[in-house]
Short mmCIF file of C-alpha atoms and ligand atoms in Angstrom, two decimals:
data_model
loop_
_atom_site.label_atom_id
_atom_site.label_comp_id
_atom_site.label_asym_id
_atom_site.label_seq_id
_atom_site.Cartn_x
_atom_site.Cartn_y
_atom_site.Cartn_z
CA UNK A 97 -3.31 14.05 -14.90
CA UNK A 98 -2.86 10.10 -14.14
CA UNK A 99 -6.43 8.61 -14.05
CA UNK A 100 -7.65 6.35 -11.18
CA UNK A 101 -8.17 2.88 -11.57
CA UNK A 102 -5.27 2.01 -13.20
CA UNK A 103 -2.65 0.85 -10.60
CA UNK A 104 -2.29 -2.24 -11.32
CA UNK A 105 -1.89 -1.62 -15.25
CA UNK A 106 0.92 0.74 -13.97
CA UNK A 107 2.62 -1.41 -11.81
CA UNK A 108 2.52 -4.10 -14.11
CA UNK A 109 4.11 -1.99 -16.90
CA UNK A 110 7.52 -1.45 -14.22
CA UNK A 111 6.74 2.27 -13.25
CA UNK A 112 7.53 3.65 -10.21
CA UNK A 113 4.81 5.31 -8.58
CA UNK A 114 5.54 7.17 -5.21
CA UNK A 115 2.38 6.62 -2.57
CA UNK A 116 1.16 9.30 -0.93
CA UNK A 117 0.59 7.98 2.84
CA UNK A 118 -2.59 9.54 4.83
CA UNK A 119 -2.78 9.15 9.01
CA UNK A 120 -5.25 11.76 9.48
CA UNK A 121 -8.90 11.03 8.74
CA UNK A 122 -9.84 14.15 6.22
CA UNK A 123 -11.36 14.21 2.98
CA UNK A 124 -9.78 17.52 2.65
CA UNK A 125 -5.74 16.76 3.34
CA UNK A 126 -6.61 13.51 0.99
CA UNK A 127 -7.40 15.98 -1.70
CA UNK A 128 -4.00 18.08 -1.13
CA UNK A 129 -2.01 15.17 -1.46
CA UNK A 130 -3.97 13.74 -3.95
CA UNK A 131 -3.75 16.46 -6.19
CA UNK A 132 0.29 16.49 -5.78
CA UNK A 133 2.77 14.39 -7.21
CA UNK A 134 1.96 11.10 -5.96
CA UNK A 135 0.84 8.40 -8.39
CA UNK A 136 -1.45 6.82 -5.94
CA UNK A 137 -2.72 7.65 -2.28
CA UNK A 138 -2.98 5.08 0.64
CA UNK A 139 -5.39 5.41 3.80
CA UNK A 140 -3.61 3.61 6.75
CA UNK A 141 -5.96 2.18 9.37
CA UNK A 142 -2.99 0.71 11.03
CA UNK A 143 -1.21 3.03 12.32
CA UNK A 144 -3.10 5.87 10.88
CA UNK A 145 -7.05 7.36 12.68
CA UNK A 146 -9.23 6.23 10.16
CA UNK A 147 -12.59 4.61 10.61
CA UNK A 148 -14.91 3.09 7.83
CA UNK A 149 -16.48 6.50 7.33
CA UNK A 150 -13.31 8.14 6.81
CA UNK A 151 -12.08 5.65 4.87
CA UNK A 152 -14.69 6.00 2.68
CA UNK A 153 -14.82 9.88 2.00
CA UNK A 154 -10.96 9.57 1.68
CA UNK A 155 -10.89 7.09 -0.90
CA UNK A 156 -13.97 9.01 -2.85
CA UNK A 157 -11.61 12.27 -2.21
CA UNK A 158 -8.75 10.70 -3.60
CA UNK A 159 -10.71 9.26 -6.95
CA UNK A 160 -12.16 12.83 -7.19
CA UNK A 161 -8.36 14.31 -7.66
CA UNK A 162 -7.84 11.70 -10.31
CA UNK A 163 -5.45 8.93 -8.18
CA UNK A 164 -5.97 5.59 -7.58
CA UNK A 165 -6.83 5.08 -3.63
CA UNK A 166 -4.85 1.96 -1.67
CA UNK A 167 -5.70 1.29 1.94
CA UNK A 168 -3.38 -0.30 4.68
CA UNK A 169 -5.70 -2.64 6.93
CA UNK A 170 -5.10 -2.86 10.87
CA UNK A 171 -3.11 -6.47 11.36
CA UNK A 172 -5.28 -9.56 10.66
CA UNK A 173 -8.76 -7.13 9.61
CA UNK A 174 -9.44 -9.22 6.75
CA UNK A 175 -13.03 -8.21 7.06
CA UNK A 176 -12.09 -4.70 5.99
CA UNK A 177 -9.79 -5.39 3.23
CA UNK A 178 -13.25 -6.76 1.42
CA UNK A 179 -14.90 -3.20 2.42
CA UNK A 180 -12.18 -1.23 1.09
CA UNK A 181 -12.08 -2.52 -2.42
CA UNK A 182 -15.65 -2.84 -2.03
CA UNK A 183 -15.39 1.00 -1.55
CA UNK A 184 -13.21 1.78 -4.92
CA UNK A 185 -10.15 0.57 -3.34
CA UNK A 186 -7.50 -0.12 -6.33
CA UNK A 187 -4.95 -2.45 -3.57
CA UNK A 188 -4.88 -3.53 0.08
CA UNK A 189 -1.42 -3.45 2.30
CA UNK A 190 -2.03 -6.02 4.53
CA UNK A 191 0.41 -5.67 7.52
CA UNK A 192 2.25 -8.27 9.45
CA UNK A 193 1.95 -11.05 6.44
CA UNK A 194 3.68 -13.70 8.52
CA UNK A 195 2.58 -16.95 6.86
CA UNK A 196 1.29 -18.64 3.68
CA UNK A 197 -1.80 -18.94 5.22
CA UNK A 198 -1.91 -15.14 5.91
CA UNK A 199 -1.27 -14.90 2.79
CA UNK A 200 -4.83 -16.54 1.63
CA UNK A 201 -6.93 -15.13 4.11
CA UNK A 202 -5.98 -11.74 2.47
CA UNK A 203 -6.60 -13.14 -0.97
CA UNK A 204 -10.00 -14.93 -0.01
CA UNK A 205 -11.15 -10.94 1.23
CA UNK A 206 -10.06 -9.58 -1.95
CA UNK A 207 -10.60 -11.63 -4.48
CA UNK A 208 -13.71 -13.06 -6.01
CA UNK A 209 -13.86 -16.37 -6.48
CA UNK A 210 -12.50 -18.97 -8.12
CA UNK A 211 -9.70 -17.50 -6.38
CA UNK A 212 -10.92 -15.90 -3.39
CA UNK A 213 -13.93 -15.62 -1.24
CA UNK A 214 -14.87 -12.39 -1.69
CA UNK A 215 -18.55 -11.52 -1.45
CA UNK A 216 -20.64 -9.33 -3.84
CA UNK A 217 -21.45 -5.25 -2.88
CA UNK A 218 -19.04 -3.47 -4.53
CA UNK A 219 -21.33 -0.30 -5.60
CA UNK A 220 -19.02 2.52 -4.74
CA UNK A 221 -16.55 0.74 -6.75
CA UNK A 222 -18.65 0.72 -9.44
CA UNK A 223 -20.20 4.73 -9.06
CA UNK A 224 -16.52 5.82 -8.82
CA UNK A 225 -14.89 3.42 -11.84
CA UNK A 226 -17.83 4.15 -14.09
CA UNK A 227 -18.35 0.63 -14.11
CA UNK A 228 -21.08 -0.34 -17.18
CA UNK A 229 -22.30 -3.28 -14.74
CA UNK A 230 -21.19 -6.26 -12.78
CA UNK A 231 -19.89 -8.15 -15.47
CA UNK A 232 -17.64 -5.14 -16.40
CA UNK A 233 -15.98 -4.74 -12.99
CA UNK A 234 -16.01 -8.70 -12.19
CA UNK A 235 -14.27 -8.64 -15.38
CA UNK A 236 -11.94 -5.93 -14.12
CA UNK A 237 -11.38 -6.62 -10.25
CA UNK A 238 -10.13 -10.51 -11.27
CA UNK A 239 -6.57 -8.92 -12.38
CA UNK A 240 -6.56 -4.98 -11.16
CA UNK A 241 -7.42 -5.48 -7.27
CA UNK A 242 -4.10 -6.16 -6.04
CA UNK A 243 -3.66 -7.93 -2.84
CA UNK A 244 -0.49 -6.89 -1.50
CA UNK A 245 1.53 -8.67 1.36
CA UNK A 246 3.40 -7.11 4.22
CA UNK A 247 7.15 -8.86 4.78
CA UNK A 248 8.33 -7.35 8.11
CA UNK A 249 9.52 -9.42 10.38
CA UNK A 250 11.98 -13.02 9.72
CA UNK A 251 9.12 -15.18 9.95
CA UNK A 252 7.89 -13.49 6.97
CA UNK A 253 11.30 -13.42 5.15
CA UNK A 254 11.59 -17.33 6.01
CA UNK A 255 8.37 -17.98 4.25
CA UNK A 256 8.80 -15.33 1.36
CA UNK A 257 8.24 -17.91 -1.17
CA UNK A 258 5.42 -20.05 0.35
CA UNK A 259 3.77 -16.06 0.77
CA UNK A 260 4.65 -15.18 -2.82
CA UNK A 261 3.46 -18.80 -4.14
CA UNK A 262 -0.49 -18.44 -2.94
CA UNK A 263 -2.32 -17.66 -5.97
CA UNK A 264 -4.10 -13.89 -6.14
CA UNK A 265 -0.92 -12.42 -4.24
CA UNK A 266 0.24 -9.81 -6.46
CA UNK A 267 2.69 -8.27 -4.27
CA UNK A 268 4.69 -7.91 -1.27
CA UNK A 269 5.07 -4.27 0.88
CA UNK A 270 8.16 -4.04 2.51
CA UNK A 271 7.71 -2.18 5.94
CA UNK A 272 11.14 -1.39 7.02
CA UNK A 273 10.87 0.02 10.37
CA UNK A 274 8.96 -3.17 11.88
CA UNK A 275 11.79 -5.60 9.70
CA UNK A 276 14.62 -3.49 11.85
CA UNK A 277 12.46 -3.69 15.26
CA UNK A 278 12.22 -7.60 14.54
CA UNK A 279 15.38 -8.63 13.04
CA UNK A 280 17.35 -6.76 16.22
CA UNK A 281 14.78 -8.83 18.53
CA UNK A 282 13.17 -4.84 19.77
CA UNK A 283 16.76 -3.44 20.01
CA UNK A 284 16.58 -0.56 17.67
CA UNK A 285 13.77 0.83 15.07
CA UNK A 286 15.86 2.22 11.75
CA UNK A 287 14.28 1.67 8.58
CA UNK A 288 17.37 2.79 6.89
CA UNK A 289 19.68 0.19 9.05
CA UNK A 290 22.56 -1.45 7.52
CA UNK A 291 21.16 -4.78 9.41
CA UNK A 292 18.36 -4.98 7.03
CA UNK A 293 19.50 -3.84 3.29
CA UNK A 294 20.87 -7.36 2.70
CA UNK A 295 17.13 -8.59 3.87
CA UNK A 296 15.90 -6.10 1.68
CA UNK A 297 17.28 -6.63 -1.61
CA UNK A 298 16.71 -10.86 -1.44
CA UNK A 299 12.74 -9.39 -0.91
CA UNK A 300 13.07 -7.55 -3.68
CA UNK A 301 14.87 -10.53 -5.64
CA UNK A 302 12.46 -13.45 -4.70
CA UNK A 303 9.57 -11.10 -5.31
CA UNK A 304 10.67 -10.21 -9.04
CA UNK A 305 11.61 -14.56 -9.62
CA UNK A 306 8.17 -14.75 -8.80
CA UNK A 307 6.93 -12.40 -11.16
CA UNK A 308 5.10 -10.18 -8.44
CA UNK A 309 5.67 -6.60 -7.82
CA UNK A 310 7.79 -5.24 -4.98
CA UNK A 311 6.65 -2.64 -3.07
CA UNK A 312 8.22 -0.69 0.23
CA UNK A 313 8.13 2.28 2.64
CA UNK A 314 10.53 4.63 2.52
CA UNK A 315 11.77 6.82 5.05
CA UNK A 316 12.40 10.29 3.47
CA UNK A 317 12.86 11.27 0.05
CA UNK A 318 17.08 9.74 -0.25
CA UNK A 319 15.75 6.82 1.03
CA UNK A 320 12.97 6.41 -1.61
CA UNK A 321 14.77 7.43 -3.98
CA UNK A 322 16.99 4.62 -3.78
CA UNK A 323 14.81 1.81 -3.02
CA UNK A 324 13.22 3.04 -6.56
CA UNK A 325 16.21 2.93 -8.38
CA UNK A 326 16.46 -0.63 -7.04
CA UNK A 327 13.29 -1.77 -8.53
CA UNK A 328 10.68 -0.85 -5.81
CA UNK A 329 7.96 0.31 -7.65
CA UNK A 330 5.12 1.37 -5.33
CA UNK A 331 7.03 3.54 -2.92
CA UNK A 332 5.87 5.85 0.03
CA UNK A 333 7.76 8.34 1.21
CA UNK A 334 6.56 8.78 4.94
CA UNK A 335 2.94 10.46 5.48
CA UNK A 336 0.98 13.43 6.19
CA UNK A 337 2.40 13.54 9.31
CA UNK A 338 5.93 14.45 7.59
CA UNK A 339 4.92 16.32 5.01
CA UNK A 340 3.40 18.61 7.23
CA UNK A 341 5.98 18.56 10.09
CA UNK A 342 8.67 19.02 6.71
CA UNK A 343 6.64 21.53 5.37
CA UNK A 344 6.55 23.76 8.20
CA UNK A 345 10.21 23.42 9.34
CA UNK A 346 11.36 24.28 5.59
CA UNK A 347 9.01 27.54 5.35
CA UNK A 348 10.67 28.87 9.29
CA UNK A 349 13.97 27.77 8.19
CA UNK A 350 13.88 29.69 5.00
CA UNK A 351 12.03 32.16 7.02
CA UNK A 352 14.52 32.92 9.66
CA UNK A 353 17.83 32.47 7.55
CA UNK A 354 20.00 35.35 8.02
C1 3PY B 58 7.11 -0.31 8.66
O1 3PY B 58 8.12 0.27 8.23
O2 3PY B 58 7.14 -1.20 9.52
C2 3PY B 58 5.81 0.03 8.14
O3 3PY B 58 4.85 -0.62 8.46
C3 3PY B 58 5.71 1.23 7.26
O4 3PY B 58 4.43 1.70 7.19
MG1 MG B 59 5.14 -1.99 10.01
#
């Protein structure tokens, strides 16, 4: 079984690791999909009914099953992006990345300095890394917490290399349904639209010229499967939400076939 607290390592080394996607605030569905075949797990307090707590006892549950534990912020909580990772956190999705200067405010939460502005209190980090002491996971969080940028709208695509350019970005997360909502101006939501694949392979493009790591949402399993094959290599595939709604549909389908 893959450890935790190794993402970055992974990423870095150009495997594709599918991201288990969590809405629902419960230590006990984090351990089910934890303990599946997702590579890592993210907690999503954007669109998803987490609080700190919950946060917390997800991202312990998720450790526990041997994954490393991401966690989508709400837009513009910078504030919590420094809790998460302070919480054993291996990356942070921040949302609605519109701006270079978006870009730094994520880095300053998540990085310590020189590069960020991060402050010290990272004991659950430690506890659940088996961190020796601070030197060992200073030493550690410089180059393994990855701050990771959300490109979703044409603001952000018009600044994709002033984003990718501030220093301690080590990523951009492609969030497909909001880049279809924006770039038809609110006409239609289809992450899969033929409007935005162009869009979506110059992301993946500039982010790879940078030397950062591309990352996306997928919607369903076709769909991730071929944003992988075109060099995404953090990839969700929907969220609990799906897997149960998919989960129970296949089991009456197969159920009731004549
Ligand atoms: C999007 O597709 O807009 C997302 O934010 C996916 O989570
Ligand atoms: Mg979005």
């Amino acid at each position: 079984m893959a450890k935790a607290f190794h993402l970055a390592e992974s990423l870095r080394a150009g495997e594709t690791t599918f991201l288990g996607w969590l809405c629902t605030p419960s230590a006990v569905i984090a351990d089910m999909v934890a303990r599946t075949g997702f590579g890592a797990v993210n907690i999503d307090m954007q669109h998803g009914w987490h609080d700190a707590a919950s946060v917390h006892d997800t991202i312990h549950a998720v450790i526990a099953a041997g994954k490393p534990a991401v966690v989508r912020i709400a837009v513009g909580d910078f504030a919590f992006a420094s809790r998460a990772v302070d919480m054993g956190a291996e990356a942070v999705i921040a949302p609605m990345i519109n701006t270079a200067a978006d870009a730094a405010a994520l880095v300053d939460a998540v990085k310590y300095p020189p590069v960020g502005k991060r402050s010290w209190g990272p004991g659950r980090a430690m506890a659940l890394g088996g961190f020796a002491d601070a030197q060992a996971y200073i030493d550690w969080a410089g180059t393994e917490t990855l701050a990771i940028a959300m490109i979703e709208t044409p603001e952000a695509v018009k600044n994709l290399e002033a984003i990718l350019a501030v220093p301690g970005i080590d990523g951009i997360f492609v969030g497909p349904s909001d880049l279809s909502l924006t770039m038809s101006n609110g006409a239609f939501v289809d992450g899969r639209s033929l409007l935005i694949v162009d869009t979506v392979a110059h992301i993946l493009a500039t982010t790879v010229r940078h030397g950062k790591i591309p990352t996306m949402f997928a919607v369903g399993p076709a769909h991730a499967k071929a944003v992988a094959a075109a060099g995404y290599r953090l990839v969700a595939i929907g969220s609990d939400q799906d897997y149960i709604a998919q989960g129970c549909a296949d089991l009456i389908a197969a159920a009731t076939r004549e």
